[in-house]
XYZ file of N, CA and C in Angstrom:
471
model
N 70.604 106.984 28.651
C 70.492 105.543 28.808
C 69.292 105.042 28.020
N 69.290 104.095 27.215
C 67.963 103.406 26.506
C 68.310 102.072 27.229
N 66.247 102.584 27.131
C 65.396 101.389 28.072
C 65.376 99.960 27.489
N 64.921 98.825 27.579
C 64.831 97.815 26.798
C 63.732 97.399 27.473
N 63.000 96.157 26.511
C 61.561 95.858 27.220
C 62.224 95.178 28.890
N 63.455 94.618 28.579
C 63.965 93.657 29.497
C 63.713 94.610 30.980
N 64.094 95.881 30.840
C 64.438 96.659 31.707
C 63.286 97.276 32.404
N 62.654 97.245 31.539
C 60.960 98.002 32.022
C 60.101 97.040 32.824
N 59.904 95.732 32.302
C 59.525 94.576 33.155
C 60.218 94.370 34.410
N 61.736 94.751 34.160
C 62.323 93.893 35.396
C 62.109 95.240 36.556
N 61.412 96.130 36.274
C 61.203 97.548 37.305
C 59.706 96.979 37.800
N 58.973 96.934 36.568
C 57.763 96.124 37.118
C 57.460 95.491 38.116
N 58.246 94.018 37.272
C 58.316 92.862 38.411
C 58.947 93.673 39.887
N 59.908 94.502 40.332
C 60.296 94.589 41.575
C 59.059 95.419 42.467
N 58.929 96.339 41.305
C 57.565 97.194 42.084
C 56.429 96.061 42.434
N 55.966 95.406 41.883
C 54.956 94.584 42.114
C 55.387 94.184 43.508
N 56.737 93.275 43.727
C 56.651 92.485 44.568
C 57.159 93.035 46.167
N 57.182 94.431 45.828
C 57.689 95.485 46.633
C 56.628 95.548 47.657
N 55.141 96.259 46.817
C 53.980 96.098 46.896
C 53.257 94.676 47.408
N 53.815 94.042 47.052
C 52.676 92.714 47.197
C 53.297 91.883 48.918
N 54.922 92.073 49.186
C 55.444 92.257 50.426
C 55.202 92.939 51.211
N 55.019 93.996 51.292
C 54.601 94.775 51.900
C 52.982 94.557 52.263
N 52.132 94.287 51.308
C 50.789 94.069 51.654
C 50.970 92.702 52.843
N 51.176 91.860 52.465
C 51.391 90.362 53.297
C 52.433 90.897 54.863
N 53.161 91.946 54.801
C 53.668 92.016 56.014
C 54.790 91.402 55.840
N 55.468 91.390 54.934
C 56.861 90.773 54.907
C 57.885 92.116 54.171
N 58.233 92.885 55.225
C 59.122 94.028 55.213
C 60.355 93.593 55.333
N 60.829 92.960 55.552
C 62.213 92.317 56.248
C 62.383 90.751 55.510
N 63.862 90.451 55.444
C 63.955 88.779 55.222
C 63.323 87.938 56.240
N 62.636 87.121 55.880
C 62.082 86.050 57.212
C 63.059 85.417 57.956
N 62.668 85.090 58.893
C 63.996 84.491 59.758
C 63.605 83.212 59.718
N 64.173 82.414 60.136
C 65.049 80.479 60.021
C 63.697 80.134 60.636
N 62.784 80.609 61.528
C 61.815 79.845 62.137
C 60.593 79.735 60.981
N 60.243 80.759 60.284
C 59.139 80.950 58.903
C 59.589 80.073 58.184
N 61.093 80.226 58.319
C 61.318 79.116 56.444
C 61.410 77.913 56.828
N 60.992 77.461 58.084
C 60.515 75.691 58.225
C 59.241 76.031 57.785
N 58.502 76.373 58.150
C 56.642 76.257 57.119
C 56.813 76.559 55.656
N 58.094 77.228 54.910
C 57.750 76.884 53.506
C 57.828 76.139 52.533
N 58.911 75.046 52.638
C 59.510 73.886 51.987
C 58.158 72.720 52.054
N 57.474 72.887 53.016
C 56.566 71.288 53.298
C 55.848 71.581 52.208
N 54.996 72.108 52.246
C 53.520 72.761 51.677
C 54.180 73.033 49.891
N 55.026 73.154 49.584
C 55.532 73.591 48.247
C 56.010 72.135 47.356
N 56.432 71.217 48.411
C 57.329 69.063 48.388
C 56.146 68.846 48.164
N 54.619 69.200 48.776
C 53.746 68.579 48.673
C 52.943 68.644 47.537
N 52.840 69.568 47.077
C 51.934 69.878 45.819
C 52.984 69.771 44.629
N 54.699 69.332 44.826
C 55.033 69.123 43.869
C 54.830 67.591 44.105
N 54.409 66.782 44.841
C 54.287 65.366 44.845
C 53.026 64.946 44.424
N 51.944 65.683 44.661
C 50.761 65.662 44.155
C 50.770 65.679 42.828
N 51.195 66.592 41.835
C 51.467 67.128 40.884
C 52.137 65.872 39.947
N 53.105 65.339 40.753
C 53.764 63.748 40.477
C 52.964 62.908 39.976
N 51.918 62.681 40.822
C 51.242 61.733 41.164
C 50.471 61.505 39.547
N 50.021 62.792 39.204
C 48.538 63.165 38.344
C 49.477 62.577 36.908
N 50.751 63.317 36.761
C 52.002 63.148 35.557
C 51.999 62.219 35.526
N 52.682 61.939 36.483
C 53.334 59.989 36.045
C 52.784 59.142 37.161
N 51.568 58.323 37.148
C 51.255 57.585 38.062
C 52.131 56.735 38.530
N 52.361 56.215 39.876
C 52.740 54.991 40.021
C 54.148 55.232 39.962
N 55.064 56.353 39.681
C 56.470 56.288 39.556
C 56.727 56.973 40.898
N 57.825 56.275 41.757
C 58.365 56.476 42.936
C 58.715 58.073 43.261
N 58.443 58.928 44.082
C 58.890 59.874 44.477
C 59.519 59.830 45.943
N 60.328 60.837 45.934
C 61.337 60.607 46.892
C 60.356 61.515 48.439
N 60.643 61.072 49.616
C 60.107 61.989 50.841
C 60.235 62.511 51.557
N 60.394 63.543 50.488
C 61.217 65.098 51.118
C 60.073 65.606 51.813
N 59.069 65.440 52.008
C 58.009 65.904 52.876
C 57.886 65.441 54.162
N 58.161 64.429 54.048
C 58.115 63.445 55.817
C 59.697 63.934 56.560
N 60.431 63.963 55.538
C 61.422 64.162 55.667
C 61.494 65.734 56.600
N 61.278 66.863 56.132
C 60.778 68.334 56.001
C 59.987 68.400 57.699
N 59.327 67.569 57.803
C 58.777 67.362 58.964
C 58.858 66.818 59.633
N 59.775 66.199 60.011
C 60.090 65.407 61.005
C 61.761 65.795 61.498
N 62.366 66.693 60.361
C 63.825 68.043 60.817
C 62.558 68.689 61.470
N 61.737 69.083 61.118
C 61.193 70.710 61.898
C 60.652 70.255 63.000
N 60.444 68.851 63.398
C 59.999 68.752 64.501
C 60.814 68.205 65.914
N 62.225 68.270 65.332
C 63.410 68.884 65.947
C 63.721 69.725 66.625
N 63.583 69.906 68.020
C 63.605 71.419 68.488
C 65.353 71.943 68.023
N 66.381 71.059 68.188
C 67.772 71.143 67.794
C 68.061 71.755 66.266
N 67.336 71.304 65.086
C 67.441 71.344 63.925
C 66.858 72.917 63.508
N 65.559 72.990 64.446
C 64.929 74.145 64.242
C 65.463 75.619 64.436
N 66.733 75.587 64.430
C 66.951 76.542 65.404
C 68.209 77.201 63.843
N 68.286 75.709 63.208
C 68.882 75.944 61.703
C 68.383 76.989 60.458
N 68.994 77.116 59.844
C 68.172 77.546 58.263
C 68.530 76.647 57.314
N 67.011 75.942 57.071
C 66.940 75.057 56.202
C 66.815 75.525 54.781
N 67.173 74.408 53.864
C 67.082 74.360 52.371
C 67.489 73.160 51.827
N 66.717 72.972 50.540
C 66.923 72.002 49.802
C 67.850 72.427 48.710
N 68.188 71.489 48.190
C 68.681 71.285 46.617
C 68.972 69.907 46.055
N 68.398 69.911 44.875
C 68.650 68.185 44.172
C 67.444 67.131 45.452
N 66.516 67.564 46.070
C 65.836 66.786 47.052
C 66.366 66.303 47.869
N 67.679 66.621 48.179
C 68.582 66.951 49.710
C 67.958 68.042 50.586
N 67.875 67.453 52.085
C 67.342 68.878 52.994
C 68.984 68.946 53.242
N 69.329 70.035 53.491
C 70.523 70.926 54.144
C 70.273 71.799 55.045
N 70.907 71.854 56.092
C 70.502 72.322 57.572
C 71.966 74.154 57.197
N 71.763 74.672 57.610
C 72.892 75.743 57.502
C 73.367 76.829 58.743
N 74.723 77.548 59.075
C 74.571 77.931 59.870
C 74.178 79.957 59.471
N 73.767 80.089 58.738
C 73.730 81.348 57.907
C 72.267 81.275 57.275
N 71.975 82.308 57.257
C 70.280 82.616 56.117
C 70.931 82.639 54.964
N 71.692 83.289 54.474
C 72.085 83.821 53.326
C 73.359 82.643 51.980
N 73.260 82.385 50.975
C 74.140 82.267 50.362
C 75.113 82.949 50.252
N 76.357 82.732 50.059
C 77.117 80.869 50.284
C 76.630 80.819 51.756
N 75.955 79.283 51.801
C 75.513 78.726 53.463
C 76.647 78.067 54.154
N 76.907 78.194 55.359
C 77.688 77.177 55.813
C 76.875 76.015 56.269
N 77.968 74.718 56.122
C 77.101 73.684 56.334
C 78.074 72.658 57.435
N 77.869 73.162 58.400
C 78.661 72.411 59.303
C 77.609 70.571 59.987
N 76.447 71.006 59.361
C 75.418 69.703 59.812
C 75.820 69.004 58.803
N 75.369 67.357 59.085
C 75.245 66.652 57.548
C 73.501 66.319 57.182
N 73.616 66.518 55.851
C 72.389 66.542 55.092
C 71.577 65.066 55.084
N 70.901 65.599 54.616
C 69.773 63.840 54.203
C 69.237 63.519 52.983
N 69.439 62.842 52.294
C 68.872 62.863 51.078
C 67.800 61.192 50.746
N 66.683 61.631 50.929
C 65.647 60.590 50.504
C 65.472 60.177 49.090
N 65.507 58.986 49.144
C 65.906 58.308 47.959
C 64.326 57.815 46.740
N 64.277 57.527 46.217
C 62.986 56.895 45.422
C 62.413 55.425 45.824
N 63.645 54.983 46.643
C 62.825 53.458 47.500
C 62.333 53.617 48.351
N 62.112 54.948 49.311
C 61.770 54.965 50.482
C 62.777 55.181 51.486
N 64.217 54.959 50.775
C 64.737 54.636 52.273
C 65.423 56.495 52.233
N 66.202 56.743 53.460
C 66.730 58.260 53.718
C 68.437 57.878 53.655
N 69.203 58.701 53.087
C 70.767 58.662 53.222
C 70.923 59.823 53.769
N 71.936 59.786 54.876
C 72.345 60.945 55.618
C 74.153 60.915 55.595
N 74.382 62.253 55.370
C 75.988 62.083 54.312
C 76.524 63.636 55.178
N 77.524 63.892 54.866
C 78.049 65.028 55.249
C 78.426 65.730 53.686
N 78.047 67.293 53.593
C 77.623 67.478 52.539
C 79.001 68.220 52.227
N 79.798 67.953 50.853
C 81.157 68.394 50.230
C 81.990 67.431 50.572
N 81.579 66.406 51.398
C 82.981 65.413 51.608
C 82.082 64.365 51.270
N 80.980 64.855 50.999
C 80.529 63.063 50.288
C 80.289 61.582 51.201
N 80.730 61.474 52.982
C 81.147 60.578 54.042
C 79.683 60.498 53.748
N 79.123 58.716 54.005
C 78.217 58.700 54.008
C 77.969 57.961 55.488
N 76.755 58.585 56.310
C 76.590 58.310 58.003
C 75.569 57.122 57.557
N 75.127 56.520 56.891
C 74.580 55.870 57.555
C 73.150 55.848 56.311
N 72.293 54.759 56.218
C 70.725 54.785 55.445
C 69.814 54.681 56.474
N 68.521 55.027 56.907
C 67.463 54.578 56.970
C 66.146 54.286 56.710
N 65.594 53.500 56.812
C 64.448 53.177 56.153
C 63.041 54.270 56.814
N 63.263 55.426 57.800
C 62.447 56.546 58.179
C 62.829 58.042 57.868
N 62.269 58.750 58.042
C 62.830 60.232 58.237
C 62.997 60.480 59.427
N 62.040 59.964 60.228
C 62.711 60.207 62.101
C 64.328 59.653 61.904
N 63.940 58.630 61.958
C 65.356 57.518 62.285
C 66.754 58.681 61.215
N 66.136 59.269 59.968
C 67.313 60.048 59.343
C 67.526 60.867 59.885
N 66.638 61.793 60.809
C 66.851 62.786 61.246
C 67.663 62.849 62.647
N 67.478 61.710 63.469
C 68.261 61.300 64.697
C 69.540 60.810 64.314
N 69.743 60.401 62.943
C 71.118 60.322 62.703
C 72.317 61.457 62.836
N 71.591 62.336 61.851
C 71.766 63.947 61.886
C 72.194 64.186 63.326
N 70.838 64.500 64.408
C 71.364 64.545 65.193
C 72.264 64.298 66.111
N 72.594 62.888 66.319
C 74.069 62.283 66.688
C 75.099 62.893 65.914
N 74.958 63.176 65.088
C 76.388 63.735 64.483
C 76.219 65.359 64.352
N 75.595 66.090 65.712
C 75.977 67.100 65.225
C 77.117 67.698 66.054
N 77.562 68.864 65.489
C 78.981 69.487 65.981
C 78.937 69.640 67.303
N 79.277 69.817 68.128
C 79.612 70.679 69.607
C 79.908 71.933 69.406
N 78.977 72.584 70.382
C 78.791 74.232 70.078
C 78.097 74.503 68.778
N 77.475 73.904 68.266
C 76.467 74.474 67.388
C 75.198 75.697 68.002
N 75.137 76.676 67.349
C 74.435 77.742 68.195
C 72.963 77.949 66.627
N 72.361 78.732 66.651
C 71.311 79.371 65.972
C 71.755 79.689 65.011
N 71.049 79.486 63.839
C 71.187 80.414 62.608
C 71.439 81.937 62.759
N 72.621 82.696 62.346
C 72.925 83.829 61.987
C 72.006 84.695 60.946
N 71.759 85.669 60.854
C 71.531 86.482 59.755
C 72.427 86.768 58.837
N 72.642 86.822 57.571
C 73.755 86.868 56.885
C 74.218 85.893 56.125
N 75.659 85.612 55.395
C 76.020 85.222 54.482
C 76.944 84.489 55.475
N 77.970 83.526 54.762
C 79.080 82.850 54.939
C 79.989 83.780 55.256
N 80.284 84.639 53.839
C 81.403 85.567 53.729
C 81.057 86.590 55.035
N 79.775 86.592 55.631
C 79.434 88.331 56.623
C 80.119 87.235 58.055
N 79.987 85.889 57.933
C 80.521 85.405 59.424
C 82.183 85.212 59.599
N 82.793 85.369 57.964
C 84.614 85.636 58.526
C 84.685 86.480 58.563
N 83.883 87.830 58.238
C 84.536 89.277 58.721
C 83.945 89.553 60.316
């Protein structure tokens, strides 16, 4: 077999981060309760970061937003993620997520849209992230239970 630089780095990079997990105590995937503390702190310094770039141009508040799902005891119990500055609530850790919640997506005026995510239905705007997030909540499923470990595909087998 010949090596390529591609191949030698990408052994690197895993050893490193093998090592560098392991130092921090993260042996295992984190579970749904850790990955509410990582999204805030990451929205924030990319909003900061905003700020310094382009003064004065509207950013959306996925941070108020971020915190005020996690301060949800109902929501918390989800595995969260973003994409496109949509929060998405899921019933799975793993990709493909199921998404039986509907999402929220904060806009650049301030205000929050809360939609059901693949059918596009839109629940409703508000001008808070509480108020988006209690929307959410009214519309959530019956029998909704805890985030699973696993994938989409590991919950039909």
């Amino acid at each position: 077999m010949t090596w390529t630089w591609w191949d030698v780095g990408r052994c690197r990079r895993s050893r490193f981060f093998r090592t560098w997990r392991r130092r921090i105590g993260v042996a295992r995937p984190m579970p749904w309760e850790a990955r509410w503390r990582q999204p805030a702190p990451a929205w924030q310094w990319r909003r900061e970061r905003q700020e310094v770039l382009r003064s004065g141009m509207g950013y959306p508040g996925i941070v108020d937003l971020i915190e005020a799902a996690g301060a949800e005891r109902t929501l918390r119990q989800l595995y969260p993620y973003n994409s496109h500055f949509a929060l998405h609530l899921s019933s799975c850790t793993r990709y493909p997520y199921v998404l039986r919640v509907p999402s929220v997506l904060p806009r650049y005026d301030g205000r929050f849209r809360a939609f059901v995510p693949r059918v596009g239905t839109l629940l409703g705007e508000t001008d808070t992230a509480e108020a988006a997030v209690a929307l959410v909540v009214a519309h959530l499923p019956a029998g909704l239970g805890p985030a699973v470990a696993g994938s989409a595909d590991d919950l039909r087998r």
